[in-house]
């Protein structure tokens, strides 16, 4: 008869505890091709370099929307019996089962950036609280616009993806609390700089009196900023958004962008691998726990703080190892 | 050989008389009342009234573009008549498309092949009428029937072969076989013999007579006068979409027929120029290609017209293509005016001064989406530093349009919609424009009306007189016998022999082509 | 169209025989075998039931969709909408189960119906409105995707009963159900193409539409049917994908059309119509799947992976053609 | 004869003239005009120099690339790699400026060269290796994208001198440079297609490759040239895009090939070759651009946007064909 399939357990797995055994750790981002994930990669590499014979395998799909692709990728790693999997779930619910499969095979599993629902208790989540961060940024925007408020545009990047949903959720929460803010336009940048530029330009054309833009990721911020500058409205339209690509920071310096939410991707990669190694090397004595890596809203003022600098240009020499708890 | 033919005809003609008897007091199977068809810019068929009796072989003749094919397409419900009505066996036809026409018993062999190249012969034969029930096809039965039908048109090849691998002539016979599959009351054949050689034509005519003997009306379009007199009961001559005259074949003779078709006197169909043959222009020696060509050698002198004769599949086309650089050859050398040529591709051949007019108009001759003008200049584009001289192009095209009397409302019209014959003229114009020293004409008269044919042969004559070398490939012996100075006969990829004009005779050519002993000579 | 085929095929004769399809398959299969052997030797995990079943399972929806695409391509058409239609079907099928509480089998059937419906629209646009297939299905690509977002408001759909997971994750005996689905669809597809009127007419229409019309084939009806089938298979593919992850994903299937077309073309189908087979498409699809799988097993850098995939596609198809040429000349 | 000429004065048979292309363009243009008028009435901001220049500027790279694509499609080919090649050229061009410190004009030229190089590979794969264009360029789609990621390590490239912004953001007089680029490329393209051997041979090869070969056209050389041009224009498009945003984006151009092909086909090009014009492609590209622009100006929900875009593409093309049919019957 037909029954739901269980990938046969056994085979090589996280059994290889003990201090010196060489470890293969798979680190899987949501997608390759963005500074953000490249920073995660650096963090992971850094952590690996601090331990003896730990090798990191960095692999991801090219589109954050390719949920099936990521599942396939992870299952390939599971069949290989890597020692640990550190990954960012492209879809919370869909990836849940994959974590389960990994655990069944005794593979140490850790989520970074985005977890699964439900989050298995053996699988820690090392991430920013997107909703909370989004709220922080939007509140800053509300404060800046004052009580007379104004028209606000939302540039999301990929409707239907986990990150997009949570970042928009936080934004909307605060918008609800501030009736003086009117959401007049909602456009998607498809995570493409040029598209973001195009739609934002059009929004500015149809709402010349636009007061603020909330842009939900790197290309969206860059595109929005470029559009505002192009329209000669630099400084007149308040832009807050996500991520810290060098282009974005430049815009913050120039005052074109009021504030960007800096997560700590380096730390995610770093901690992710670090925790995995600890668990593998110390065995059951060690219990993994979730970590909120926090998110800082970086504004022109605090660009020079060393803390921010280490966050912006993370390197193995001065890793931004502080977390939201601290 | 002629003996056996006459016996055959005797046998058939008896059957045939019976057919006549039975069909005498019958209703006409087709009745056309004031039928017209207008295309944008052309009145292709203009108020035709006509009655066709069962069992009669009715030939339609007329210039290119006269409207013959269009009229037939109206019968097979490919074209919807603009005016008038068609009656088939007493019933007025309501236009529903080809399927309906077939159900009324109209089978048609189209002038332009209507075969699916990617399908096998068998699959093409039964396309739309596959044996088998409930959406499924019974391929076993299909192959069986296919063999049987192919036998009737004398085509002994595996019905599993793809049509795209067949030669033009083979495809033509598949077309005919396809029409025979339908249990037809009316069989329409649009220039079926254009690519056939004498032997196959005999076979076809036997089939036709057999059919008419069984009361099937055969509508037959042809530009070949001799055929008309061999099989026709009645002849209808068309010009500019109108019927010029319909009369029993008995009341016609060649001259009268030609006059009706062309509308003027044509003194000589094959104006062979009296040119003195010069020294050797092209010397081809030892050309071989796979199994298709074996050690073929020949020479063409300036001012000479050399004929290529042979049964279909003998390798004439392949030999021409080899010299022209269209196919890679395994061995052999080509000399033009004493200089060795290294011909890697057609471009090189054209530059050297060799031209080749392909036998397959649509597949290899024309760029159908392009205009008449653009096709005419395709092989010799008037240009400077890559820029086209549009004025010169138009002038050239206009000149050839007039010289060959190409029927088209405009030089820019896509050749796709020209009548078969006019398309052929466009190809001819393209090659005459290249000013080649040696020109290969592969079945150049295919689908060209008598008038145009005369014009073109006189043109070929002129070219010879200008001192060029001409190679004329034709499956129609009279053309070769009348036009050529020498005839090279091929058999199974080899040169079976060369005959000088003084000793020309059908028997000798056929004997060489078939490899029979030459008791005739 | 007929001269389009001449454009397609360089060199004459045998190359044009139906045999060529078979040869071309062998050739592609050759590439498949080579890669298979190579991976078996280089990766310890490759040749394990687990891994192979994984590959098969994860490729199932692509294969199913590619088979429908093949049918369309044979008619000299193209279906760019399969990805969006799969998403639409997957999402709507799931919603009928989750929101309307339909029993799972009905829901799956519903999803397939949605796909067939979209296919019907494509077909009518091509045959009745006379749009060229590229435009008709390009429009549908956009329309269907839009509808997905409208219906789901860009939220993935959850709360499916576990029984739904059978289609994508169940197994009969030891064999994953998706693989069984592949086999069933492939066999049916094979028979349709080689033994039925529909299949025969698909080749005929793709080879020479005018000739088919002259032969009295009701081309419109059959062309429409072809697009309906392609849509329905896209629907089935969508349901399999949803079942694989037990949820309806609004973003599923972006760019899937290229994979499907590539599989067909690598398998010997011609975009000019008249050529293509189910076996070829199977081989094409698995060729791509194995390359991706192998790249992970051998820990090839993701960036290089794309380069390698491209190159292997080139080599595989080139090899195919090379062998055909050799076969031609050696006759 | 005589009656034929008179009928031509009557302007009969236009359908089948080269003129038909023109009609088809008019028709598509008709759709363009309708949408233009509609937007002018419904959106106060639409008919402003700012907005129109914006649309033109934002569409520039698509138009440039679509013109190259048209050339390829005319030869009965297809170039799926334009998006990836544009990204590759954009990124490498930018890197030569940022990392190697080349002067801006050289960097731009470099980017175009990279595109031409990729095009050359496509061309040789098609003409020498004898791959079918779909496969050749599909491979390049994957290879080029992979190379982008390898060269950039998937990071966007910033730090360009402001002078680089001229190409995408500069103005001459009041007219944005990208628009001027469009005009220049379009005019050149028009002349190449209608007045040069290359253009004529493109139509000829697309209409009947074998006949072209037998007419002595060096088809391989010219086919290759066509792909090189398409690649070079993709390169130019990539540089414009980079200049628009003054940075090199590894993710640029995903799915751009569909936009380019759609523009050409909406403009009357046939994927079976032999048909297509620059004017038509311009119209097709701007049709799409205006729809997108209008959707935002009228604040249409992004989801409905996609549905509307799809439907309008259907309607526009259908209307085109409908008008042609009417024109045919009414003569
Ligand atoms: N589909 C079409 N569209 C426009 N004009 C057409 C079309 N088909 C035929 N014509 C025109 O109608 C006229 C008659 O064409 P038709 O093919 O019937 O001539 P024909 O008698 O068969 O000539 P041929 O002996 O060369 O075959 C020609 O002028 C041709 O250009
Ligand atoms: N493209 C091809 N591929 C393989 N064999 C071919 C091809 N074309 C022709 N042949 C074969 O080569 C032989 C010569 O064909 P060819 O067409 O030259 O005959 P032909 O003498 O020109 O007669 P015709 O021109 O009347 O067909 C035939 O056996 C034919 O089947
Ligand atoms: Mg005719
Ligand atoms: Mg021949």
PDB file of C-alpha atoms in Angstrom, chain C residues 34 85 115 119 136 141 162 167 183 190 209:
ATOM      1  CA  UNK C  34      28.408   8.922 -19.468  1.00  0.00           C
ATOM      2  CA  UNK C  85      -0.092  27.476 -14.967  1.00  0.00           C
ATOM      3  CA  UNK C 115      -4.436  23.548 -15.812  1.00  0.00           C
ATOM      4  CA  UNK C 119      -4.535  25.208 -21.704  1.00  0.00           C
ATOM      5  CA  UNK C 136      -0.729  33.407 -26.618  1.00  0.00           C
ATOM      6  CA  UNK C 141       2.440  33.262 -18.397  1.00  0.00           C
ATOM      7  CA  UNK C 162      -1.049  14.536   5.465  1.00  0.00           C
ATOM      8  CA  UNK C 167       1.313  12.200  -4.322  1.00  0.00           C
ATOM      9  CA  UNK C 183       6.458   6.156 -15.605  1.00  0.00           C
ATOM     10  CA  UNK C 190       4.501   7.394 -25.722  1.00  0.00           C
ATOM     11  CA  UNK C 209       0.112  22.574 -41.326  1.00  0.00           C
TER      12      UNK C 209
END
